[in-house]
PDB file of C-alpha atoms in Angstrom:
ATOM      1  CA  UNK A   1      -0.009   0.015  -0.026  1.00  0.00           C
ATOM      2  CA  UNK A   2       3.023   2.314   0.324  1.00  0.00           C
ATOM      3  CA  UNK A   3       3.041   2.706  -3.467  1.00  0.00           C
ATOM      4  CA  UNK A   4      -0.476   4.083  -3.249  1.00  0.00           C
ATOM      5  CA  UNK A   5       0.257   6.842  -0.756  1.00  0.00           C
ATOM      6  CA  UNK A   6       1.602   9.459  -3.138  1.00  0.00           C
ATOM      7  CA  UNK A   7      -1.001   8.900  -5.853  1.00  0.00           C
ATOM      8  CA  UNK A   8      -3.731   9.045  -3.195  1.00  0.00           C
ATOM      9  CA  UNK A   9      -2.448  12.340  -1.840  1.00  0.00           C
ATOM     10  CA  UNK A  10      -2.116  13.884  -5.314  1.00  0.00           C
ATOM     11  CA  UNK A  11      -5.598  12.631  -6.367  1.00  0.00           C
ATOM     12  CA  UNK A  12      -7.093  14.134  -3.219  1.00  0.00           C
ATOM     13  CA  UNK A  13      -5.373  17.443  -3.902  1.00  0.00           C
ATOM     14  CA  UNK A  14      -6.761  17.409  -7.514  1.00  0.00           C
ATOM     15  CA  UNK A  15     -10.278  16.611  -6.322  1.00  0.00           C
ATOM     16  CA  UNK A  16      -9.968  19.332  -3.646  1.00  0.00           C
ATOM     17  CA  UNK A  17      -9.564  21.923  -6.411  1.00  0.00           C
ATOM     18  CA  UNK A  18     -12.723  20.909  -8.299  1.00  0.00           C
ATOM     19  CA  UNK A  19     -15.732  23.202  -7.834  1.00  0.00           C
ATOM     20  CA  UNK A  20     -18.789  21.526  -6.353  1.00  0.00           C
ATOM     21  CA  UNK A  21     -16.864  18.596  -4.866  1.00  0.00           C
ATOM     22  CA  UNK A  22     -16.209  18.388  -1.162  1.00  0.00           C
ATOM     23  CA  UNK A  23     -13.148  16.236  -0.502  1.00  0.00           C
ATOM     24  CA  UNK A  24     -11.892  14.650   2.686  1.00  0.00           C
ATOM     25  CA  UNK A  25      -8.721  12.666   3.058  1.00  0.00           C
ATOM     26  CA  UNK A  26      -8.508  10.212   5.935  1.00  0.00           C
ATOM     27  CA  UNK A  27      -5.578   7.936   6.649  1.00  0.00           C
ATOM     28  CA  UNK A  28      -5.740   5.023   9.013  1.00  0.00           C
ATOM     29  CA  UNK A  29      -3.946   2.182  10.676  1.00  0.00           C
ATOM     30  CA  UNK A  30      -5.327   1.234  14.099  1.00  0.00           C
ATOM     31  CA  UNK A  31      -6.487   4.860  14.427  1.00  0.00           C
ATOM     32  CA  UNK A  32      -8.038   7.308  12.031  1.00  0.00           C
ATOM     33  CA  UNK A  33      -6.223  10.532  11.041  1.00  0.00           C
ATOM     34  CA  UNK A  34      -8.135  13.216   9.187  1.00  0.00           C
ATOM     35  CA  UNK A  35      -5.699  14.928   6.853  1.00  0.00           C
ATOM     36  CA  UNK A  36      -8.285  17.139   5.156  1.00  0.00           C
ATOM     37  CA  UNK A  37      -6.771  20.375   6.469  1.00  0.00           C
ATOM     38  CA  UNK A  38      -3.594  19.651   4.469  1.00  0.00           C
ATOM     39  CA  UNK A  39      -5.040  18.183   1.267  1.00  0.00           C
ATOM     40  CA  UNK A  40      -4.417  21.349  -0.767  1.00  0.00           C
ATOM     41  CA  UNK A  41      -0.649  20.928  -0.169  1.00  0.00           C
ATOM     42  CA  UNK A  42       0.364  17.395  -1.176  1.00  0.00           C
ATOM     43  CA  UNK A  43       4.006  17.844  -0.034  1.00  0.00           C
ATOM     44  CA  UNK A  44       2.967  18.964   3.492  1.00  0.00           C
ATOM     45  CA  UNK A  45       0.398  16.189   3.484  1.00  0.00           C
ATOM     46  CA  UNK A  46       2.948  13.508   2.590  1.00  0.00           C
ATOM     47  CA  UNK A  47       5.206  14.692   5.425  1.00  0.00           C
ATOM     48  CA  UNK A  48       2.363  14.027   7.866  1.00  0.00           C
ATOM     49  CA  UNK A  49       1.562  10.481   6.740  1.00  0.00           C
ATOM     50  CA  UNK A  50       3.467   8.299   9.159  1.00  0.00           C
ATOM     51  CA  UNK A  51       1.182   5.474   9.859  1.00  0.00           C
ATOM     52  CA  UNK A  52       2.261   1.946  10.600  1.00  0.00           C
ATOM     53  CA  UNK A  53       1.310  -1.171  12.385  1.00  0.00           C
ATOM     54  CA  UNK A  54      -2.139  -2.665  12.450  1.00  0.00           C
ATOM     55  CA  UNK A  55      -5.140  -1.930  10.361  1.00  0.00           C
ATOM     56  CA  UNK A  56      -8.692  -1.101  11.424  1.00  0.00           C
ATOM     57  CA  UNK A  57     -10.458  -0.438   8.173  1.00  0.00           C
ATOM     58  CA  UNK A  58     -13.968  -0.629   9.666  1.00  0.00           C
ATOM     59  CA  UNK A  59     -13.268   2.428  11.891  1.00  0.00           C
ATOM     60  CA  UNK A  60     -12.042   4.444   8.861  1.00  0.00           C
ATOM     61  CA  UNK A  61     -15.175   3.592   6.859  1.00  0.00           C
ATOM     62  CA  UNK A  62     -17.398   4.544   9.784  1.00  0.00           C
ATOM     63  CA  UNK A  63     -15.553   7.826  10.200  1.00  0.00           C
ATOM     64  CA  UNK A  64     -15.898   8.561   6.510  1.00  0.00           C
ATOM     65  CA  UNK A  65     -19.641   7.714   6.571  1.00  0.00           C
ATOM     66  CA  UNK A  66     -20.149  10.217   9.343  1.00  0.00           C
ATOM     67  CA  UNK A  67     -18.605  13.000   7.247  1.00  0.00           C
ATOM     68  CA  UNK A  68     -21.145  12.601   4.487  1.00  0.00           C
ATOM     69  CA  UNK A  69     -24.123  14.907   4.311  1.00  0.00           C
ATOM     70  CA  UNK A  70     -25.594  13.804   0.945  1.00  0.00           C
ATOM     71  CA  UNK A  71     -25.226  10.050   0.648  1.00  0.00           C
ATOM     72  CA  UNK A  72     -26.788   9.771  -2.829  1.00  0.00           C
ATOM     73  CA  UNK A  73     -24.195  12.249  -4.153  1.00  0.00           C
ATOM     74  CA  UNK A  74     -21.201  10.766  -2.362  1.00  0.00           C
ATOM     75  CA  UNK A  75     -18.381   8.339  -2.932  1.00  0.00           C
ATOM     76  CA  UNK A  76     -16.048   6.740  -0.414  1.00  0.00           C
ATOM     77  CA  UNK A  77     -12.796   5.740  -2.098  1.00  0.00           C
ATOM     78  CA  UNK A  78     -11.115   3.248   0.208  1.00  0.00           C
ATOM     79  CA  UNK A  79      -7.466   2.564  -0.767  1.00  0.00           C
ATOM     80  CA  UNK A  80      -6.625  -0.575   1.112  1.00  0.00           C
ATOM     81  CA  UNK A  81      -5.229  -4.054   0.835  1.00  0.00           C
ATOM     82  CA  UNK A  82      -8.286  -5.221   2.792  1.00  0.00           C
ATOM     83  CA  UNK A  83      -6.286  -7.186   5.380  1.00  0.00           C
ATOM     84  CA  UNK A  84      -8.546  -6.153   8.257  1.00  0.00           C
ATOM     85  CA  UNK A  85      -6.776  -6.249  11.649  1.00  0.00           C
ATOM     86  CA  UNK A  86     -10.097  -5.697  13.360  1.00  0.00           C
ATOM     87  CA  UNK A  87     -13.355  -7.414  12.703  1.00  0.00           C
ATOM     88  CA  UNK A  88     -14.011  -8.331   9.054  1.00  0.00           C
ATOM     89  CA  UNK A  89     -17.707  -8.672   9.767  1.00  0.00           C
ATOM     90  CA  UNK A  90     -17.824  -5.167  11.279  1.00  0.00           C
ATOM     91  CA  UNK A  91     -16.054  -3.855   8.105  1.00  0.00           C
ATOM     92  CA  UNK A  92     -18.619  -5.623   5.907  1.00  0.00           C
ATOM     93  CA  UNK A  93     -21.408  -4.176   8.104  1.00  0.00           C
ATOM     94  CA  UNK A  94     -19.992  -0.599   7.811  1.00  0.00           C
ATOM     95  CA  UNK A  95     -19.695  -0.877   4.045  1.00  0.00           C
ATOM     96  CA  UNK A  96     -23.234  -2.262   3.775  1.00  0.00           C
ATOM     97  CA  UNK A  97     -24.563   0.684   5.812  1.00  0.00           C
ATOM     98  CA  UNK A  98     -22.838   3.081   3.413  1.00  0.00           C
ATOM     99  CA  UNK A  99     -24.197   1.350   0.326  1.00  0.00           C
ATOM    100  CA  UNK A 100     -27.722   1.119   1.791  1.00  0.00           C
ATOM    101  CA  UNK A 101     -27.695   4.855   2.443  1.00  0.00           C
ATOM    102  CA  UNK A 102     -26.799   5.594  -1.178  1.00  0.00           C
ATOM    103  CA  UNK A 103     -23.090   6.093  -0.906  1.00  0.00           C
ATOM    104  CA  UNK A 104     -21.010   4.585  -3.657  1.00  0.00           C
ATOM    105  CA  UNK A 105     -18.072   2.669  -2.244  1.00  0.00           C
ATOM    106  CA  UNK A 106     -15.060   2.056  -4.365  1.00  0.00           C
ATOM    107  CA  UNK A 107     -12.402  -0.078  -2.780  1.00  0.00           C
ATOM    108  CA  UNK A 108      -8.979   0.301  -4.447  1.00  0.00           C
ATOM    109  CA  UNK A 109      -6.577  -2.595  -3.816  1.00  0.00           C
ATOM    110  CA  UNK A 110      -3.956  -0.480  -5.691  1.00  0.00           C
ATOM    111  CA  UNK A 111      -3.778   3.128  -6.818  1.00  0.00           C
ATOM    112  CA  UNK A 112      -0.479   3.539  -8.608  1.00  0.00           C
ATOM    113  CA  UNK A 113       1.152   3.556 -12.002  1.00  0.00           C
ATOM    114  CA  UNK A 114       0.986  -0.267 -12.397  1.00  0.00           C
ATOM    115  CA  UNK A 115      -2.321  -1.009 -10.580  1.00  0.00           C
ATOM    116  CA  UNK A 116      -0.952  -4.410  -9.472  1.00  0.00           C
ATOM    117  CA  UNK A 117      -2.691  -5.318  -6.243  1.00  0.00           C
ATOM    118  CA  UNK A 118      -1.744  -7.617  -3.392  1.00  0.00           C
ATOM    119  CA  UNK A 119      -4.881  -7.851  -1.200  1.00  0.00           C
ATOM    120  CA  UNK A 120      -7.235 -10.042   0.898  1.00  0.00           C
ATOM    121  CA  UNK A 121      -9.529 -11.440  -1.762  1.00  0.00           C
ATOM    122  CA  UNK A 122     -11.970 -12.889   0.691  1.00  0.00           C
ATOM    123  CA  UNK A 123     -12.610  -9.585   2.482  1.00  0.00           C
ATOM    124  CA  UNK A 124     -12.789  -7.780  -0.872  1.00  0.00           C
ATOM    125  CA  UNK A 125     -15.350 -10.277  -2.105  1.00  0.00           C
ATOM    126  CA  UNK A 126     -17.441  -9.818   1.100  1.00  0.00           C
ATOM    127  CA  UNK A 127     -17.494  -6.079   0.342  1.00  0.00           C
ATOM    128  CA  UNK A 128     -18.550  -6.723  -3.260  1.00  0.00           C
ATOM    129  CA  UNK A 129     -21.303  -8.905  -1.939  1.00  0.00           C
ATOM    130  CA  UNK A 130     -22.797  -5.959   0.004  1.00  0.00           C
ATOM    131  CA  UNK A 131     -22.548  -3.558  -2.930  1.00  0.00           C
ATOM    132  CA  UNK A 132     -19.038  -2.112  -3.003  1.00  0.00           C
ATOM    133  CA  UNK A 133     -16.950  -2.068  -6.123  1.00  0.00           C
ATOM    134  CA  UNK A 134     -13.412  -3.349  -5.778  1.00  0.00           C
ATOM    135  CA  UNK A 135     -10.669  -2.540  -8.365  1.00  0.00           C
ATOM    136  CA  UNK A 136      -7.050  -1.709  -8.902  1.00  0.00           C
ATOM    137  CA  UNK A 137      -6.521   1.446 -10.916  1.00  0.00           C
ATOM    138  CA  UNK A 138      -4.028   3.938 -12.143  1.00  0.00           C
ATOM    139  CA  UNK A 139      -4.783   7.524 -11.161  1.00  0.00           C
ATOM    140  CA  UNK A 140      -6.060   8.164 -14.719  1.00  0.00           C
ATOM    141  CA  UNK A 141      -8.416   5.225 -14.531  1.00  0.00           C
ATOM    142  CA  UNK A 142      -9.715   6.527 -11.202  1.00  0.00           C
ATOM    143  CA  UNK A 143     -10.401   9.895 -12.862  1.00  0.00           C
ATOM    144  CA  UNK A 144     -12.377   8.175 -15.582  1.00  0.00           C
ATOM    145  CA  UNK A 145     -14.299   6.075 -13.035  1.00  0.00           C
ATOM    146  CA  UNK A 146     -15.227   9.240 -11.091  1.00  0.00           C
ATOM    147  CA  UNK A 147     -16.351  11.029 -14.263  1.00  0.00           C
ATOM    148  CA  UNK A 148     -18.659   8.116 -15.082  1.00  0.00           C
ATOM    149  CA  UNK A 149     -20.025   7.614 -11.565  1.00  0.00           C
ATOM    150  CA  UNK A 150     -20.445  11.128 -10.354  1.00  0.00           C
ATOM    151  CA  UNK A 151     -22.692  12.281 -13.186  1.00  0.00           C
ATOM    152  CA  UNK A 152     -26.217  13.014 -11.944  1.00  0.00           C
TER     153      UNK A 152
END
């Protein structure tokens, strides 16, 4: 997932600049860190990303869901290897709550120039089963996906 950190920060900075789109950037390991205040400056942002050890994806999804005011017009992009250090069933439940409320959930097992993922396929499949989309994309492919999926 280290290879996805820089493209994730750059993509968030690009989305931050778009009119009509409210962007949040949240990083996580066993805790959730909201980096939204620094998203306009990718260099400063990257200097703050010092996570390591453990993974609690469910808490990050729950945090993200709570930030959303208009579920039907929202997307959670979850860049993760889906190796959940906490409860996989809680993660599945959190994603299901998002999808049922109208939020589109895109799980990215890789976001880099090669889009070659290494991820927990069982957890990813469980998320697909509750309505998430799982993929590995280059930043350009993510931009195309967003263009297709954010049209009203």
